[in-house]
Amino acid sequence: MIGGKAAMADYDIIIIGAGVAGLTAAATAARLGSHTLVIDSMGVGGQVMTVDRISNFPGFPEPISGIELGPLLQEQAEAFGAEMRLASVIGIVGSEDGLTVSCDDGDVSCRAVIVAAGSSRRKSGLPGEEALEGRGVSHCASCDGPLLRDRAAVVVGGGDSAFDEAAVLSDYANTVILAYRSDAPRAQQRAVAEADARDNIVQRPNTTVEALEGEGGLTAVRLCDTVSGEVETVAADGVFFYLGLDPNTDFLGGLLELDADGRIRTDGDLQSSHPMVFAAGDIRAGAVSLLSAAAGEGATAAISAHRAVTSAHTLEEVAA
C-alpha cells in the first residue's frame, strides 16, 4: 500500500465498475503497488457477461463468451492483489484529505478514483416495455434464446450488437426479423456477412418499432416502414432492443465535467476535471466501443491514477 496510515484512506485507488475497463485497471493498479478496490453492483464482467460470442478481444483467436472472459479478468486482478466489493455506488465526495465513495452498504475512502461504470442499454420508451420486460422483451439473446426455440423473434438495431445477437437467436428461433431505421446497417462487415448467411434472419431496413402487443406476454410487434409509411403487425414471442447505450453517470452529480451525451470529459491521461478522478471505457467522452480499447484505457487510467497517488504522497511527506 502506497498511502499507509498517514494517508488516512482505506485504499489508494477505488475503481467503480467491474467490466473490461475496470478489471484491467484493477490488475494494472494493483500490479504497480496501489492498494486497489473494485466496486460493482452486478458482479464482474459488466455488459459483456450477456454476450455469447466475443471475437474482437486480443489473445483469443476463437470467440469467447462474456461469461468466460469476465471471471478470467477478475482472476488476474485478484492475483495482483486487487479486492472486490459488491455494492451500488451512490456518490463521490471530494475533500482535502482525499475522496469518499458512498455506497449503499457504507462509505469507503481513497486517494484516487477510476470511473469505469460503463453504460446501460437504451430503452425503446414504447408503452408496455417495462411491463413486458422478461415476458418477451429482452436484451440478452444467449440468455433467452433457448426459450424461443421454433418461435419468432424481432431484433431492433443496426449495430454490431444487434447483428451478433440476431445470429445467436437464429440458432433457436425459426424466424428472426432484424429491423433498423437506416437504409444500411452500421455493423461491421463480418457481422453483416454472418447475418446474410443465415436463411432465417430477415433484414428490414428503414423500419422502426411502433408498438408492442400482448398482456401477460409479448404476442406481436408493430413495425413501420419509414419510406412507404406502411405499418405491419408481425407475430413475435420475443423482441430484443439494441438501440445504443446511455452512460451510467447519474451517481456523479455535479462532481465532474460531462459532455452533451453525459459522458465524462478527460484529457490524454484519462484524467477528468477533478485531478484525482480518472475515467475509462465507454463512460468516457470520445471512447470507441471496442473491448480492446476499453482494456487499453483501463490500463492507462490505472497508470495515471497510480502516478497521481504517488506524487500526492511524496508531496505530503515533504510537507511533513
Coordinates of C-alpha atoms in Angstrom, one line a residue:
M1 CA 0.0 0.0 0.0
I2 CA 1.4 3.3 -1.1
G3 CA -0.5 5.6 1.2
G4 CA -0.1 3.8 4.5
K5 CA -1.8 5.1 7.6
A6 CA -0.6 8.6 7.1
A7 CA -2.9 8.8 4.0
M8 CA -6.0 8.5 6.2
A9 CA -7.6 6.5 3.4
D10 CA -8.9 2.9 3.2
Y11 CA -7.5 2.5 -0.3
D12 CA -5.1 4.2 -2.7
I13 CA -7.4 3.6 -5.7
I14 CA -11.0 2.7 -6.0
I15 CA -12.3 1.6 -9.3
I16 CA -16.1 1.9 -9.9
G17 CA -17.2 -0.8 -12.4
A18 CA -16.0 -4.4 -13.0
G19 CA -16.2 -4.5 -16.8
V20 CA -13.3 -5.0 -19.1
A21 CA -12.0 -1.4 -18.5
G22 CA -12.4 -1.6 -14.7
L23 CA -10.9 -5.1 -14.2
T24 CA -7.9 -4.2 -16.5
A25 CA -7.4 -1.0 -14.5
A26 CA -7.6 -3.1 -11.3
A27 CA -4.9 -5.5 -12.4
T28 CA -2.7 -2.7 -13.6
A29 CA -3.0 -0.6 -10.5
A30 CA -2.5 -3.5 -8.1
R31 CA 0.5 -4.7 -10.0
L32 CA 2.0 -1.3 -9.7
G33 CA 1.6 -1.5 -5.9
S34 CA -1.6 0.6 -5.3
H35 CA -4.0 -0.8 -2.7
T36 CA -6.9 -1.2 -5.0
L37 CA -10.6 -1.9 -4.6
V38 CA -13.2 -2.6 -7.3
I39 CA -16.8 -1.8 -6.6
D40 CA -19.7 -3.0 -8.8
S41 CA -23.4 -3.7 -8.1
M42 CA -23.7 -6.6 -10.6
G43 CA -20.5 -8.5 -10.1
V44 CA -17.7 -8.9 -12.6
G45 CA -17.8 -8.7 -16.4
G46 CA -20.3 -5.8 -16.9
Q47 CA -22.3 -5.9 -20.1
V48 CA -20.0 -8.5 -21.8
M49 CA -21.5 -11.1 -19.5
T50 CA -24.6 -11.2 -21.7
V51 CA -22.6 -11.6 -24.9
D52 CA -22.4 -15.1 -26.3
R53 CA -19.5 -14.7 -28.7
I54 CA -16.7 -12.1 -28.3
S55 CA -14.4 -12.2 -31.4
N56 CA -12.6 -8.9 -31.1
F57 CA -10.6 -9.3 -27.8
P58 CA -6.8 -9.7 -28.1
G59 CA -5.3 -13.1 -27.3
F60 CA -8.4 -15.2 -28.2
P61 CA -8.2 -16.5 -31.8
E62 CA -11.5 -18.2 -31.3
P63 CA -14.6 -16.4 -30.0
I64 CA -15.0 -16.4 -26.2
S65 CA -18.2 -15.8 -24.3
G66 CA -18.6 -12.9 -21.9
I67 CA -19.3 -15.3 -19.0
E68 CA -15.9 -16.8 -19.6
L69 CA -14.0 -13.6 -20.1
G70 CA -15.3 -11.7 -17.0
P71 CA -14.0 -14.2 -14.4
L72 CA -10.7 -14.5 -16.2
L73 CA -10.1 -10.8 -15.9
Q74 CA -11.2 -10.9 -12.2
E75 CA -8.8 -13.8 -11.5
Q76 CA -6.0 -11.8 -13.0
A77 CA -6.8 -8.6 -11.0
E78 CA -7.1 -10.6 -7.7
A79 CA -3.9 -12.4 -8.4
F80 CA -2.1 -9.0 -8.3
G81 CA -3.9 -8.1 -5.0
A82 CA -7.0 -6.1 -6.1
E83 CA -10.0 -6.5 -3.9
M84 CA -13.7 -6.8 -5.0
R85 CA -16.8 -5.4 -3.3
L86 CA -20.4 -6.0 -4.4
A87 CA -22.3 -2.7 -3.8
S88 CA -24.1 0.1 -5.5
V89 CA -22.2 3.5 -5.6
I90 CA -24.4 6.4 -4.6
G91 CA -22.0 9.2 -5.0
I92 CA -18.4 10.5 -4.7
V93 CA -17.4 13.4 -2.4
G94 CA -14.1 15.1 -2.6
S95 CA -12.2 16.8 0.2
E96 CA -8.7 18.0 1.1
D97 CA -8.0 14.6 2.6
G98 CA -9.0 12.6 -0.5
L99 CA -12.2 11.1 -1.8
T100 CA -15.1 9.3 -0.2
V101 CA -17.1 6.8 -2.3
S102 CA -20.6 6.4 -0.8
C103 CA -22.2 3.0 -1.3
D104 CA -25.5 1.5 -0.3
D105 CA -23.6 -0.6 2.3
G106 CA -21.4 2.2 3.7
D107 CA -18.7 4.7 2.8
V108 CA -15.1 3.9 1.8
S109 CA -12.2 6.4 1.3
C110 CA -9.4 6.6 -1.2
R111 CA -6.7 8.8 -2.7
A112 CA -8.0 8.4 -6.4
V113 CA -11.0 7.1 -8.2
I114 CA -11.2 5.5 -11.7
V115 CA -14.8 5.6 -13.0
A116 CA -15.3 2.6 -15.3
A117 CA -19.0 2.2 -14.6
G118 CA -19.9 1.7 -18.3
S119 CA -23.3 2.2 -19.9
S120 CA -26.8 0.8 -19.8
R121 CA -28.7 -0.3 -22.9
R122 CA -31.1 2.4 -24.1
K123 CA -34.7 1.5 -23.7
S124 CA -37.2 2.0 -26.6
G125 CA -39.6 4.1 -24.5
L126 CA -42.6 2.2 -26.0
P127 CA -45.7 1.7 -23.9
G128 CA -45.7 -1.7 -22.4
E129 CA -41.9 -2.1 -22.5
E130 CA -41.5 -2.2 -18.7
A131 CA -44.5 -4.5 -18.1
L132 CA -43.2 -6.9 -20.8
E133 CA -39.6 -6.9 -19.5
G134 CA -38.8 -10.6 -19.0
R135 CA -42.1 -11.6 -20.7
G136 CA -40.9 -11.2 -24.2
V137 CA -38.8 -8.0 -24.0
S138 CA -35.1 -8.9 -23.6
H139 CA -31.6 -7.7 -24.1
C140 CA -29.7 -11.0 -23.9
A141 CA -30.0 -13.4 -26.8
S142 CA -27.8 -16.1 -25.2
C143 CA -29.9 -15.9 -22.0
D144 CA -33.4 -16.1 -23.6
G145 CA -32.7 -17.6 -27.0
P146 CA -33.4 -21.2 -25.8
L147 CA -36.9 -20.1 -24.7
L148 CA -37.6 -19.1 -28.3
R149 CA -36.9 -22.4 -29.9
D150 CA -39.0 -22.8 -33.1
R151 CA -40.7 -19.4 -32.4
A152 CA -40.4 -15.9 -33.9
A153 CA -38.2 -13.1 -32.6
V154 CA -37.5 -9.4 -33.6
V155 CA -34.2 -7.7 -33.1
V156 CA -34.1 -3.9 -33.2
G157 CA -30.9 -2.1 -34.1
G158 CA -28.3 -1.8 -36.9
G159 CA -25.1 -2.1 -35.0
D160 CA -22.7 -4.9 -34.1
S161 CA -24.6 -6.0 -31.0
A162 CA -27.9 -6.3 -32.9
F163 CA -26.4 -8.3 -35.7
D164 CA -24.4 -10.6 -33.4
E165 CA -27.3 -11.3 -31.2
A166 CA -29.6 -12.0 -34.2
A167 CA -27.1 -14.6 -35.3
V168 CA -27.3 -16.2 -31.8
L169 CA -31.1 -16.1 -31.9
S170 CA -31.2 -17.7 -35.3
D171 CA -29.8 -20.9 -33.7
Y172 CA -33.1 -21.2 -31.8
A173 CA -35.9 -19.2 -33.4
N174 CA -37.4 -20.3 -36.7
T175 CA -37.6 -16.6 -37.9
V176 CA -35.6 -13.6 -36.7
I177 CA -36.6 -10.2 -38.1
L178 CA -33.7 -7.7 -37.9
A179 CA -35.2 -4.2 -38.0
Y180 CA -33.1 -1.0 -38.2
R181 CA -34.2 2.6 -39.1
S182 CA -31.4 3.4 -41.6
D183 CA -31.2 2.1 -45.2
A184 CA -28.0 0.3 -44.4
P185 CA -26.6 -1.4 -41.2
R186 CA -23.9 0.2 -39.1
A187 CA -22.5 -3.2 -38.1
Q188 CA -19.1 -4.4 -39.2
Q189 CA -18.9 -6.3 -42.4
R190 CA -18.1 -9.5 -40.5
A191 CA -21.4 -9.4 -38.5
V192 CA -23.4 -8.4 -41.6
A193 CA -22.0 -11.3 -43.6
E194 CA -22.9 -13.7 -40.9
A195 CA -26.5 -12.5 -40.8
D196 CA -26.7 -12.6 -44.6
A197 CA -25.6 -16.2 -44.5
R198 CA -28.5 -17.3 -42.2
D199 CA -31.6 -18.1 -44.0
N200 CA -33.9 -17.5 -41.1
I201 CA -32.7 -13.9 -40.5
V202 CA -34.8 -11.4 -42.4
Q203 CA -33.4 -7.9 -42.5
R204 CA -35.8 -5.0 -42.5
P205 CA -34.0 -1.7 -43.2
N206 CA -35.9 1.7 -42.9
T207 CA -38.0 0.1 -40.2
T208 CA -39.0 1.2 -36.7
V209 CA -41.0 -0.4 -34.0
E210 CA -44.2 1.4 -33.4
A211 CA -45.8 -0.7 -30.7
L212 CA -45.6 -3.9 -28.6
E213 CA -48.6 -6.0 -28.2
G214 CA -49.5 -8.5 -25.5
E215 CA -50.9 -8.6 -22.0
G216 CA -49.2 -11.2 -19.8
G217 CA -46.5 -11.7 -22.5
L218 CA -45.4 -10.4 -25.9
T219 CA -47.5 -11.7 -28.8
A220 CA -46.7 -9.2 -31.6
V221 CA -44.7 -6.2 -32.7
R222 CA -46.0 -3.4 -34.9
L223 CA -43.4 -2.4 -37.5
C224 CA -43.4 0.8 -39.6
D225 CA -41.7 1.2 -43.0
T226 CA -40.3 4.7 -42.8
V227 CA -40.1 5.1 -46.6
S228 CA -43.6 3.9 -47.5
G229 CA -45.3 4.6 -44.2
E230 CA -46.8 1.1 -44.2
V231 CA -47.5 -0.4 -40.8
E232 CA -47.4 -4.2 -40.3
T233 CA -48.1 -6.3 -37.3
V234 CA -45.9 -9.4 -37.0
A235 CA -46.3 -12.2 -34.6
A236 CA -43.4 -12.4 -32.2
D237 CA -42.6 -14.2 -28.9
G238 CA -39.5 -12.1 -28.2
V239 CA -38.1 -8.6 -29.0
F240 CA -34.5 -7.6 -28.4
F241 CA -33.6 -3.9 -28.3
Y242 CA -30.1 -2.8 -29.2
L243 CA -30.6 0.9 -29.6
G244 CA -27.4 2.3 -28.2
L245 CA -26.0 3.0 -24.7
D246 CA -26.6 5.6 -22.0
P247 CA -23.6 6.3 -19.7
N248 CA -24.0 5.4 -16.0
T249 CA -23.0 8.8 -14.6
D250 CA -26.1 9.7 -12.5
F251 CA -24.2 9.0 -9.3
L252 CA -21.6 11.6 -10.1
G253 CA -23.9 14.5 -9.5
G254 CA -22.0 17.7 -10.4
L255 CA -18.6 16.4 -9.4
L256 CA -17.2 16.0 -13.0
E257 CA -17.5 17.8 -16.3
L258 CA -19.6 15.8 -18.7
D259 CA -20.2 16.2 -22.5
A260 CA -23.6 16.7 -24.1
D261 CA -24.3 13.0 -24.0
G262 CA -23.5 12.7 -20.3
R263 CA -20.1 11.1 -20.7
I264 CA -17.0 12.1 -18.7
R265 CA -14.6 14.5 -20.3
T266 CA -10.9 13.5 -19.9
D267 CA -7.5 14.6 -21.1
G268 CA -4.9 12.4 -22.7
D269 CA -4.0 10.8 -19.4
L270 CA -7.7 10.0 -18.9
Q271 CA -7.9 12.5 -16.0
S272 CA -11.3 14.1 -15.5
S273 CA -12.0 17.7 -14.4
H274 CA -11.2 16.5 -10.9
P275 CA -7.4 16.0 -10.5
M276 CA -7.8 12.7 -8.7
V277 CA -10.6 11.2 -10.7
F278 CA -10.0 9.3 -13.9
A279 CA -12.3 7.5 -16.4
A280 CA -12.0 4.6 -18.7
G281 CA -14.3 2.7 -21.1
D282 CA -17.5 3.8 -22.8
I283 CA -18.4 6.0 -19.9
R284 CA -15.7 8.4 -21.2
A285 CA -16.3 11.1 -23.9
G286 CA -14.7 10.1 -27.1
A287 CA -14.3 6.4 -26.3
V288 CA -14.7 3.8 -29.0
S289 CA -16.9 0.8 -28.5
L290 CA -14.2 -1.9 -28.7
L291 CA -13.3 -4.2 -25.8
S292 CA -9.6 -3.9 -26.7
A293 CA -9.9 -0.2 -26.4
A294 CA -11.6 -0.5 -23.1
A295 CA -8.8 -2.7 -21.8
G296 CA -6.2 -0.2 -23.0
E297 CA -8.0 2.7 -21.4
G298 CA -8.3 0.8 -18.1
A299 CA -4.5 0.3 -18.1
T300 CA -3.8 3.9 -19.0
A301 CA -6.2 5.2 -16.3
A302 CA -4.6 3.0 -13.7
I303 CA -1.1 4.2 -14.6
S304 CA -2.2 7.8 -14.4
A305 CA -4.0 7.3 -11.1
H306 CA -1.1 5.5 -9.6
R307 CA 1.2 8.4 -10.6
A308 CA -1.2 10.9 -9.1
V309 CA -1.4 9.0 -5.8
T310 CA 2.4 8.5 -5.7
S311 CA 3.0 12.2 -6.4
A312 CA 0.5 13.4 -3.8
H313 CA 2.0 11.1 -1.2
T314 CA 5.5 12.4 -1.9
L315 CA 4.3 16.0 -1.5
E316 CA 2.7 15.1 1.8
E317 CA 6.0 13.6 3.0
V318 CA 7.9 16.7 2.0
A319 CA 5.4 19.0 3.7
A320 CA 5.6 16.9 6.9

